[in-house]
Structures are given as structure tokens and as C-alpha cells.
Coordinates of C-alpha atoms and ligand atoms in Angstrom, one line a residue:
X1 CA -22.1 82.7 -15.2
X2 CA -19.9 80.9 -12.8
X3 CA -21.0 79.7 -9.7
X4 CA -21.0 77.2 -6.5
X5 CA -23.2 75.1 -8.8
X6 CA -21.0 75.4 -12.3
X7 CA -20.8 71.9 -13.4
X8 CA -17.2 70.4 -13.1
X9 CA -15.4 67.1 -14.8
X10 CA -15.6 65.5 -11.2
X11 CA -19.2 65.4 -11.0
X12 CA -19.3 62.7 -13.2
X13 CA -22.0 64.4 -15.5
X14 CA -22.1 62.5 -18.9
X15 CA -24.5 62.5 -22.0
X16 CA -25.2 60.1 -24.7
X17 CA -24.7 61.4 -27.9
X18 CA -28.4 60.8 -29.1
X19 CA -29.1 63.3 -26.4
X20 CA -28.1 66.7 -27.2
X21 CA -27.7 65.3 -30.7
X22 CA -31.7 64.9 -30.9
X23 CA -33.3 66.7 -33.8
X24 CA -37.1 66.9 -32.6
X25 CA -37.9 64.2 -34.1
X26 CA -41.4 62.6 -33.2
X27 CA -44.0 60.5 -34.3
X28 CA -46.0 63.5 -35.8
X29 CA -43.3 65.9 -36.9
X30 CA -39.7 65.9 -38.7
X31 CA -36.5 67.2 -37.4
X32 CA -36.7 71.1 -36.0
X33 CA -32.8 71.2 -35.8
X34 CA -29.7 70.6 -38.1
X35 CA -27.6 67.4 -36.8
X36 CA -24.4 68.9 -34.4
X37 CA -21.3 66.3 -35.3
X38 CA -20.5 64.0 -32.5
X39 CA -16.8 66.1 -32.3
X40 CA -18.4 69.1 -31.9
X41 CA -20.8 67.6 -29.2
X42 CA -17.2 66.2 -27.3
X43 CA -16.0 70.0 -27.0
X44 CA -19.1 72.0 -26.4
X45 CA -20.1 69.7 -23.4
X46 CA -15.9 69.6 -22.3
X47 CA -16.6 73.5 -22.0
X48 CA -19.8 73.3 -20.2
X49 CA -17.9 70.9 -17.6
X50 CA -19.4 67.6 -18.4
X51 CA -17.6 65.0 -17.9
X52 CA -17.7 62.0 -21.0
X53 CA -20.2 61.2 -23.9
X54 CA -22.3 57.7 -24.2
X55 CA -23.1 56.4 -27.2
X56 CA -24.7 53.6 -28.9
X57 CA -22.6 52.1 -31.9
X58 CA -24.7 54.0 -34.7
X59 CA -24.4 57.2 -33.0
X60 CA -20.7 57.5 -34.1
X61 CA -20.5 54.7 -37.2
X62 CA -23.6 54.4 -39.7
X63 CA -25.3 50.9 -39.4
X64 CA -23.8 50.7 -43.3
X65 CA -20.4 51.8 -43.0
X66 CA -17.3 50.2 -44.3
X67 CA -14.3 48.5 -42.1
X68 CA -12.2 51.4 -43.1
X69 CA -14.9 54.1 -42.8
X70 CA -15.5 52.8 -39.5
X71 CA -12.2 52.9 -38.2
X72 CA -11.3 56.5 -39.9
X73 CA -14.5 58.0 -37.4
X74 CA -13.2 56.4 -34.4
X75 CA -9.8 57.3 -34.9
X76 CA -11.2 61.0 -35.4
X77 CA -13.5 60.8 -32.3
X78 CA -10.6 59.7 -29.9
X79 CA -8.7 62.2 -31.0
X80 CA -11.6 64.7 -30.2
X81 CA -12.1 63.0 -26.8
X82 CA -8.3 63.8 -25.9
X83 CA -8.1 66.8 -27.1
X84 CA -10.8 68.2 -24.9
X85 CA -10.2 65.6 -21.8
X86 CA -13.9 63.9 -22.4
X87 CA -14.8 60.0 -21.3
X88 CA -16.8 57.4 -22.7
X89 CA -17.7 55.4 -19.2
X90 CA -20.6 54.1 -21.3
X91 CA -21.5 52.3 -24.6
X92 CA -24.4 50.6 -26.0
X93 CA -26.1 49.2 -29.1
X94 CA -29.0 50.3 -31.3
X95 CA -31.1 47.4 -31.5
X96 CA -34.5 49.0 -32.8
X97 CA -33.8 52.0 -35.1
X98 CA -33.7 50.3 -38.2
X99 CA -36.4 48.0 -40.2
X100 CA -34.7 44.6 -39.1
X101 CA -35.8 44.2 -35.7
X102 CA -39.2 45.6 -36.1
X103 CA -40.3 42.2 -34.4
X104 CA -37.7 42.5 -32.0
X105 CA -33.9 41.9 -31.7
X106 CA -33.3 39.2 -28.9
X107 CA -36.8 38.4 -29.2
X108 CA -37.7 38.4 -33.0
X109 CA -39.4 35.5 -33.8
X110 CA -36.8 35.1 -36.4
X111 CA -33.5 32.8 -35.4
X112 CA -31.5 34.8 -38.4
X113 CA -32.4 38.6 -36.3
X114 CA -31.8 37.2 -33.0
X115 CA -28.7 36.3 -34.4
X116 CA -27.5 39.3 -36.4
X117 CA -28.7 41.3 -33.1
X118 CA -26.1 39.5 -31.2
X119 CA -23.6 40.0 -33.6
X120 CA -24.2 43.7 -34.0
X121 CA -23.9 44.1 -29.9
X122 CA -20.5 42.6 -30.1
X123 CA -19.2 44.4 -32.5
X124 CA -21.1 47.5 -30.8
X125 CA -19.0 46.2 -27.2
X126 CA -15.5 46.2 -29.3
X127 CA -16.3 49.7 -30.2
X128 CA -17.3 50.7 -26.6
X129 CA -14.0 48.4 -25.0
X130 CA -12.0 50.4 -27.7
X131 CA -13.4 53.8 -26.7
X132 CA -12.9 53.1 -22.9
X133 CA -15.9 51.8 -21.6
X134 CA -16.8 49.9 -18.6
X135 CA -20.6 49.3 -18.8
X136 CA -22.9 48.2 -21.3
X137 CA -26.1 49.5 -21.7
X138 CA -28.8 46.8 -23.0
X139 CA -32.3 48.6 -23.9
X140 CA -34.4 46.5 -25.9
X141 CA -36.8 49.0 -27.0
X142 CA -38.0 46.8 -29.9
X143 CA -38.2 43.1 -27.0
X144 CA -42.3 43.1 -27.2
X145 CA -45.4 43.1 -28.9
X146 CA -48.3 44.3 -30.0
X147 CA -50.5 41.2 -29.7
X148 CA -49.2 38.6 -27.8
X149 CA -50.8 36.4 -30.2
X150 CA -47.1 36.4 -32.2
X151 CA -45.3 34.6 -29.7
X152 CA -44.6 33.0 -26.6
X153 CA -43.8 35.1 -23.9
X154 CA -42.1 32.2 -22.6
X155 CA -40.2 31.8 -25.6
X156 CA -39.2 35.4 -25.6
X157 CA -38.1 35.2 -22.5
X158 CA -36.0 32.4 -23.5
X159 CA -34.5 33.8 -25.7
X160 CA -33.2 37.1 -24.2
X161 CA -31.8 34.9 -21.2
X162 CA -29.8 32.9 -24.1
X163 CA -28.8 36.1 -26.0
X164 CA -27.3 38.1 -22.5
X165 CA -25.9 34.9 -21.5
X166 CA -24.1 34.8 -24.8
X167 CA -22.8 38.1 -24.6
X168 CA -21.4 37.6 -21.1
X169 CA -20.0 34.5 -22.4
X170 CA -18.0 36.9 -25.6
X171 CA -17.2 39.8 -22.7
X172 CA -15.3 37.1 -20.1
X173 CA -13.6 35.5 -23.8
X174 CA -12.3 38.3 -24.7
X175 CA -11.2 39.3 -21.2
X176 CA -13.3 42.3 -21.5
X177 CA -13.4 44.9 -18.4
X178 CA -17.1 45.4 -19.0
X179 CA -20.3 45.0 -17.0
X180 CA -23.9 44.9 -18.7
X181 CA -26.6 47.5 -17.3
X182 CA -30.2 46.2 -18.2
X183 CA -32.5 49.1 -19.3
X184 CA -36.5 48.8 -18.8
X185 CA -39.3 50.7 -20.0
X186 CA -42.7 49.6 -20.1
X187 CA -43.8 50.7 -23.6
X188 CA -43.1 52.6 -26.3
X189 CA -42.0 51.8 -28.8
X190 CA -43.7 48.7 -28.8
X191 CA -47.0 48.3 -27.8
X192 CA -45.8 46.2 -23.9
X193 CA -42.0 45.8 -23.8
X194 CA -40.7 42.8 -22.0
X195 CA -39.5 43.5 -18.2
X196 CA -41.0 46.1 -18.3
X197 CA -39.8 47.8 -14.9
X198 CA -36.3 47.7 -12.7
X199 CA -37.8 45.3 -10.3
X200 CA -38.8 43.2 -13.6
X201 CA -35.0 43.2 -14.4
X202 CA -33.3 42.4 -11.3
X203 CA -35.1 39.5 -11.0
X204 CA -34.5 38.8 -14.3
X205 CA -30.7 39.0 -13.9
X206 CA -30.7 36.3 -10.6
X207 CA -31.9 33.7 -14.0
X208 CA -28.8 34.3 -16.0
X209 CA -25.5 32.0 -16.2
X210 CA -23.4 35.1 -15.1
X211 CA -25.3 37.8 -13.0
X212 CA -22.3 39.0 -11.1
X213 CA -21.6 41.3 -14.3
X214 CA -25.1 42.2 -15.2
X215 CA -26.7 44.9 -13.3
X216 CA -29.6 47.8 -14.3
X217 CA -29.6 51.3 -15.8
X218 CA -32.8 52.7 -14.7
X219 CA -34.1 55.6 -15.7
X220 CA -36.3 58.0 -13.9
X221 CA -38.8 58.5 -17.1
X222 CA -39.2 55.1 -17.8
X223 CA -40.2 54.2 -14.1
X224 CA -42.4 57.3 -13.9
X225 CA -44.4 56.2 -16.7
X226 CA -45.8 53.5 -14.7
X227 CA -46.5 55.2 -12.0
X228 CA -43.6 54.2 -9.8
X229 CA -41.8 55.4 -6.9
X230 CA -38.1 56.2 -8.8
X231 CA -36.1 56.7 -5.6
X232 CA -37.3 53.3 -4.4
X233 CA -35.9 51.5 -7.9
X234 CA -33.2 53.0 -7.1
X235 CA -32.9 51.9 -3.2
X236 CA -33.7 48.6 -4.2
X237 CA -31.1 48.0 -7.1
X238 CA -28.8 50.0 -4.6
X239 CA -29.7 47.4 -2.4
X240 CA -28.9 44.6 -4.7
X241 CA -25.6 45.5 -5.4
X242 CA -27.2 46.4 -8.9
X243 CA -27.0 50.0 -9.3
X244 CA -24.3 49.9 -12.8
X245 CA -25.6 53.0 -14.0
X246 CA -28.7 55.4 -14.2
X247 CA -30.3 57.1 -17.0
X248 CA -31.2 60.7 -15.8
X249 CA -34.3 63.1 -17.0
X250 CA -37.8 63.7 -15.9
X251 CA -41.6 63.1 -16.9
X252 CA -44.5 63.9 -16.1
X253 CA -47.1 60.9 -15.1
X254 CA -49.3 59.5 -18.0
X255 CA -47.7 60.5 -20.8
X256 CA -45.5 59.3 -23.5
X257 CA -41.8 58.9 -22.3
X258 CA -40.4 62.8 -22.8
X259 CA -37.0 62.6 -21.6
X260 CA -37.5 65.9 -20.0
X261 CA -34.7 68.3 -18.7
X262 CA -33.6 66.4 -15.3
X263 CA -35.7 68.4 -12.5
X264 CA -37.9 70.1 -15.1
X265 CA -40.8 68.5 -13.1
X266 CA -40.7 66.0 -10.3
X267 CA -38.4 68.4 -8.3
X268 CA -39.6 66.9 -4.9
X269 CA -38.6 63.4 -6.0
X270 CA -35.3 64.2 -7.9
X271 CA -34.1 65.9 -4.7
X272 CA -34.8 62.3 -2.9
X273 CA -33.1 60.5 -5.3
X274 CA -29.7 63.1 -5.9
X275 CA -29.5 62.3 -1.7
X276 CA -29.8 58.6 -2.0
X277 CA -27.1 58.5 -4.8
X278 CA -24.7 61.1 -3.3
X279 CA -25.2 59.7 0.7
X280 CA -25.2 56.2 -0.7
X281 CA -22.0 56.2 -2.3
X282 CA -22.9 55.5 -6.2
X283 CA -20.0 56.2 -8.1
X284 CA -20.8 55.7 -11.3
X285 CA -21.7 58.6 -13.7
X286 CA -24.6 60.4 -13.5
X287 CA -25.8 60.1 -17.0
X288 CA -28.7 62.7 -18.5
X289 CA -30.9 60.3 -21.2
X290 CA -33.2 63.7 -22.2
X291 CA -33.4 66.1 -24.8
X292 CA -34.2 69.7 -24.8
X293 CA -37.9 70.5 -26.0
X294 CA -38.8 70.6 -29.7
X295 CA -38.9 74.2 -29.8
X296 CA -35.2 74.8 -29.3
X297 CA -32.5 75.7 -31.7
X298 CA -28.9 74.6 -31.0
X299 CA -28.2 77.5 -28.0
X300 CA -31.3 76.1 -26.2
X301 CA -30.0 72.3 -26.5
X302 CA -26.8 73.7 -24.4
X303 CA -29.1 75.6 -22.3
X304 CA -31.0 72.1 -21.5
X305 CA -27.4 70.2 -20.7
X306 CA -25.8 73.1 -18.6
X307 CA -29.4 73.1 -17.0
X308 CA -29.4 69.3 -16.1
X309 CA -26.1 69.5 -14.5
X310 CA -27.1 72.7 -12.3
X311 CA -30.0 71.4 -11.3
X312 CA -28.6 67.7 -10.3
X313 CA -25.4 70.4 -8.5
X314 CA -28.1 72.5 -6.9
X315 CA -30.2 69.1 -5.4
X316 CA -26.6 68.0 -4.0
X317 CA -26.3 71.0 -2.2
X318 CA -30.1 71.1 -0.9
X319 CA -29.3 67.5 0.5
X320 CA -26.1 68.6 2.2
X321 CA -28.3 71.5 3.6
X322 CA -30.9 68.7 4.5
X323 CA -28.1 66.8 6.3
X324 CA -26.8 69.9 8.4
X325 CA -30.0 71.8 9.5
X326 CA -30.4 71.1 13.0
X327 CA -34.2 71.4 13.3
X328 CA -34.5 69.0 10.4
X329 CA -32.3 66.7 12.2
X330 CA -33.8 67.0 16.0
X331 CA -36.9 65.9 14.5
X332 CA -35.5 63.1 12.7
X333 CA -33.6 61.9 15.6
X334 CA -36.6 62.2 17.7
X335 CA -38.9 60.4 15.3
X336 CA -36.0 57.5 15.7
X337 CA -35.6 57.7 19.6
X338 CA -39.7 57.2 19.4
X339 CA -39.5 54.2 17.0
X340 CA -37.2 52.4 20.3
X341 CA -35.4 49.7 19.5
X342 CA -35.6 45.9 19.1
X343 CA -35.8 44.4 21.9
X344 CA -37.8 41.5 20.3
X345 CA -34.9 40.6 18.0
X346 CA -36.9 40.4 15.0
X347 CA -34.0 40.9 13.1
X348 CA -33.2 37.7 13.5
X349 CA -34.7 34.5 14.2
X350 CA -34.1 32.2 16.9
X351 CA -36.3 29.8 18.4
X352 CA -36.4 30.8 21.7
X353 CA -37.0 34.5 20.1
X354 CA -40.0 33.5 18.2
X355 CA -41.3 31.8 21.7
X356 CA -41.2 34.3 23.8
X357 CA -42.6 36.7 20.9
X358 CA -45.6 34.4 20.3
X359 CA -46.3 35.0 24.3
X360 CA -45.2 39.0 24.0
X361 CA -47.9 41.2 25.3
X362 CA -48.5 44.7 23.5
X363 CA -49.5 48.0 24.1
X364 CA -51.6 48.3 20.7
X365 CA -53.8 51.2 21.9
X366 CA -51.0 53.2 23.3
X367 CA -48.9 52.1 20.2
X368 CA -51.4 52.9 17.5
X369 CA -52.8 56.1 19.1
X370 CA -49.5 58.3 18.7
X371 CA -48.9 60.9 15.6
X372 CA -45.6 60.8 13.6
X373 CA -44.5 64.3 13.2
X374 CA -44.1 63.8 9.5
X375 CA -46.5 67.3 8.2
X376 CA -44.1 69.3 10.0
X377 CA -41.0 67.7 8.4
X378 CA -42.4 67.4 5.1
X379 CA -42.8 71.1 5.2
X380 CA -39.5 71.8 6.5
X381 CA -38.3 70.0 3.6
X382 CA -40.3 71.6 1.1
X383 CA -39.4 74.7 2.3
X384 CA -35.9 73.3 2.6
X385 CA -36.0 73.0 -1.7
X386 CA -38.0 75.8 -2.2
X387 CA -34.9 77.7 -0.8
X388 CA -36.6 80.2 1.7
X389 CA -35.4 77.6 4.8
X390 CA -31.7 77.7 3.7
X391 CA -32.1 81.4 4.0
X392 CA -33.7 81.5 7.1
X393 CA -31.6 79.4 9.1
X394 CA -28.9 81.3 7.9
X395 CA -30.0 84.2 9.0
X396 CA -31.0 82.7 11.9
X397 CA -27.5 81.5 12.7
X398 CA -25.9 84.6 11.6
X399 CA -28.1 86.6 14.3
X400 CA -27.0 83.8 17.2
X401 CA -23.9 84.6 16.4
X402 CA -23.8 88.3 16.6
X403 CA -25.7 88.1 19.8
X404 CA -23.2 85.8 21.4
X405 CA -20.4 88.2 19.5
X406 CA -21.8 91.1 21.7
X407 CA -22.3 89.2 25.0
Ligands
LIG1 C1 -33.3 55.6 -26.5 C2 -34.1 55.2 -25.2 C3 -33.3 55.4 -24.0 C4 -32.1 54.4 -23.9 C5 -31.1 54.6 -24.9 C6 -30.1 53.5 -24.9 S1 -31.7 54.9 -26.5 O1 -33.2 56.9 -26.6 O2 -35.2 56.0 -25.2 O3 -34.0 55.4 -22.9 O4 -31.5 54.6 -22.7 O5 -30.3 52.5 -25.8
LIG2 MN1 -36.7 57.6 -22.0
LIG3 MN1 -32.6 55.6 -21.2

């Protein structure tokens, strides 16, 4: 079926490879489905309209291959991405699949890990520079503990700041066009995980040597596991100048992190965030970090990928809707024109501001006393998404017209 909301290359969509390539894996059960190659992944996603793959290093080259294994794969993959006009914007580096940095990879308590984990991310950054990409994903699912009786979480600390600051140092020697996008997640798979939210990160990222080229890459499911407001991470690294990229999906509260089909739940939320990135001017790919349930063969894997993309296309056009319905906007521009202006100047100190403030007289009955308005546009806007407004108005319009036809 092709529609308004068919997903095309310049919508930026892109998936990691570990994405649609999930087998069902999980901590209680083995793999439902049979692994899809990564060159078949490149064309059936190309056909579905996506625009690139993401991958870490051992989603394309085993963690054991040889020098000239290695480079026969990647030869073969760029030859698959040309051939079917597919991207890699994004790379990054698995740092907590296998056995050696079950106590961590930046933050093992062993110098010899940390070590081999830095060398395994730049080798994993030549691989992405070679394939094309521009931002690094860091997600150091294995930085944390189980009792925090193993180390210093000042030391830990330490030593990720050292390791990042390394690998900035090996991106601006090598003259690489490459920015680092900070991942966080508060737990899972270790016990607590080290800055464990976005807000954790960026302030973590003011502490290193080079934080012009390190940013975050936060992802709705990871945020949503502690509770948080996503679409406020997102304002705030927006905000920061530290939105690099963003890791798609959806979960629901309290539960382990289940990568869900982007919109599959929080469709309220998504829609806020899909406005803040399209009005906001992100343009960096929207990247989907999900899978499709454990009950799907291969044909319901596509149907979860085409049905992130529609779904992120469908929320675009509900905030353009949003943006062009004139009772929506009346009231908005009313609830401004009621919020005045500042005639303080509290946007800006001055001494002779903050005097006559200190002296200001207010009306706080009259101020406090007044409603907002915000029931009726809340509903508006839900009705807005629910898709019986759109319909409405349009009908409405269509019926002005006609009438004014006939006058
Ligand atoms: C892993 C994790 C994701 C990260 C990926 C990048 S790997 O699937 O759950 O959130 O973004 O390392
Ligand atoms: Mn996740
Ligand atoms: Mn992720």
C-alpha cells in the first residue's frame, strides 16, 4: 500500500543492524527466528524506504575474525549499500556482548580491559569512518555494578572521562569527520549503569578535554524506564546544542527496557516529541533502536520497521495539522496574549531592574485566581491524534467553503 505516509529515503529513517536482525533472544528463552544476513537487511529496508543501516562493529565482522576476513565482509557490505542507495550515518562498538567486559569496559576494574576496550572502539571508529559515518554511538551497557562494593564510583568515573577523552584525542589524530553521541540507560544489563539518564550525560560531557564533539543519543525507552519526561531530554539536549542523534522505540513504564515498535504505546508523548524534532530543526536521522515482538517470524520484523516509519510519518503530519488548525491556534495565542509580557525585565539583570522589582507591587489575588484553558486544549489535541478533529475541521472548512461558494 502506498500512501501520503509511505516512508521515503528523505525522511532520514535508519535502523541498526541488531534491530531487525534481533532473534528473540531473552534472558528466559533462545532465538524464535533464523539470523537475516546484514546484505539482505541493506535491500529489504532500501525497498521499504528507509534510509541507511547502523551498526556496531560486531554486527558486520565477528569479534574473532581475521584481517582479511574482515576486509572481504566490508568490501561485500559497501557493495550492497551502493547497490541499493543505503547509508551508514551511524557506527558504534559492542562493548558488553562478550565475556571480557563482564566487569565493565571503560570501567572494568582491570587496566588490561579498559585498555583492550579502547582499542576495540578504534578499530570499531575506522570501520564506521570507512563505511561513511559521522557519529559515534558510545553505550556502555556493561559501565556499572552490582554492588558498589567493587569499586569506586569515583574511580569509574575517572576512568570513562580518560577513555572518551582518548578517543577524541585518536578521532582529531586521525583527522576523523566524526562526533561521539553518549548513550544512557539506567539499568540493565547491569544491576545500576553509570550516568544513568541524558541529563546525567550532558553534564558529564561539560568534564571532558574535548566536549565540542561529544554530544547524546538518547533514547525514548531508556528515559522511560525511569520514569522521565522523553520530550523534555530531548528539549534540553536540543537546548545544549547536544542533540547528535536519537535512538527511537517505545516502552511502557516499569518494565524491563523492550525496545518496542516506535508509537506502539506512549502515542501522546511520541507525537510531542516527532513536533519538537521536526519544528526544531534536528537533522540528524531518526534512528529506530527496537525490535519486533518475540512472536514474529521474518514478514512480521518488516511489518514492525515499515510500522515505525509510518507511524513517526503519520505523527509529522498530526503536528503539521496541530500547527495549522485555527481553533488550536486562537487558543494558544490567547493563552500567550494572557501570559503579557515582561515588563519587569527579568530576562535580564540590571541593577536598577532588580530595584525597582524589589519595590514592585503585585496583583497576587487577581493573578493567582485566573484558569488556563489547558482541559479544553488538551482535548483538542487528543482529539487532534485520535484523528476524528482532522476530519472535523475539514469538513468543517469544506462546508464554509461551499456556503461562501453559493453566496
Ligand atoms: C543495545 C542497546 C541499545 C544501544 C545499542 C548501541 S546496543 O541494543 O540496548 O540501546 O543503543 O550500542
Ligand atoms: Mn533500549
Ligand atoms: Mn539504544
Amino acid at each position: 500500500m502506498q500512501d501520503q505516509y509511505t516512508p521515503k529515503k528523505e525522511d532520514l529513517f535508519t535502523f541498526g543492524l541488531w534491530t531487525v536482525g534481533n532473534r528473540g533472544r531473552d534472558p528466559f528463552g533462545d532465538a524464535v527466528r533464523p539470523p537475516i544476513t546484514p546484505l539482505h537487511i541493506v535491500k529489504r529496508l532500501s525497498e521499504l524506504g528507509a534510509y541507511g543501516v547502523n551498526l556496531h562493529d560486531n554486527d558486520l565482522v565477528p569479534f574473532d575474525a581475521s584481517v582479511a576476513e574482515r576486509d572481504k565482509i566490508v568490501k561485500e557490505f559497501k557493495t550492497a549499500l551502493s547497490d541499493n542507495g543505503m547509508k551508514v550515518p551511524m557506527a558504534t562498538v559492542s562493548l558488553f556482548y562478550h565475556p571480557i567486559f563482564r566487569d565493565g569496559a571503560f570501567t572494568s576494574n582491570n587496566a588490561k580491559v579498559r585498555a583492550f576496550a579502547v582499542q576495540k572502539t578504534m578499530r570499531a571508529m575506522d570501520l564506521g569512518v570507512e563505511l561513511g559515518a559521522k557519529i559515534f554511538v558510545l553505550w556502555g551497557g556493561r559501565e556499572g555494578v552490582e554492588t558498589d562494593a567493587s569499586k569506586s564510583a569515583l574511580d569509574a568515573l575517572k576512568w570513562y572521562r580518560e577513555a572518551i577523552n582518548f578517543l577524541c584525542e585518536y578521532a582529531i589524530d586521525q583527522k576523523y569527520d566524526l562526533k561521539f553521541a553518549l548513550e544512557a540507560k539506567p539499568n540493565e544489563p547491569r544491576g545500576d549503569i553509570y550516568l544513568a539518564t541524558t541529563g546525567h550525560m550532558l553534564a558529564f560531557i561539560e568534564t571532558l578535554d574535548h566536549p565540542n564533539i561529544v554530544g547524546v543519543n538518547p533514547e525514548v525507552a531508556h528515559e522511560h524506564m525511569s520514569g522521565l519526561n522523553f520530550y523534555h531530554g530531548i528539549a534540553q539536549s536540543i537546548d545544549a546544542g547536544k542533540l547528535f542523534h536519537i535512538d527511537l522505540n517505545d516502552q511502557k513504564p516499569g518494565r524491563y527496557d523492550q525496545d518496542l515498535r516506535f508509537g506502539s504505546e506512549s502515542i501522546k508523548p511520541m507525537f510531542y516529541l516527532v513536533k519538537l524534532l521536526e519544528e526544531s530543526g534536528y537533522k540528524g536521522p531518526r534512528h529506530f533502536d527496537a525490535h519486533a515482538y518475540r512472536s514474529e517470524d521474518e514478514k512480521g520484523v518488516w511489518d514492525f520497521a515499515l510500522g515505525c516509519m509510518r507511524t513517526y510519518n503519520i505523527l509529522r503530519d498530526k503536528a503539521r495539522q496541530y500547527a495549522s488548525d485555527p481553533e488550536i491556534q486562537e487558543l494558544l495565542r490567547d493563552i500567550r496574549a494572557a501570559g503579557g509580557t515582561d515588563d519587569y525585565g527579568v530576562s535580564k539583570y540590571s541593577k536598577d531592574k532588580a530595584n525597582k522589582l524589589k519595590t514592585a507591587t503585585f496583583d497576587v489575588q487577581a493573578l493567582s485566581s485566573k484558569g488556563s484553558s489547558y482541559e479544553r486544549l488538551d482535548q483538542m489535541v487528543t482529539e487532534l491524534i485520535l484523528g476524528v478533529r482532522g476530519d472535523s475541521r475539514t469538513r468543517a472548512l469544506e462546508t464554509k467553503a461551499k456556503a461562501a461558494a453559493r453566496a
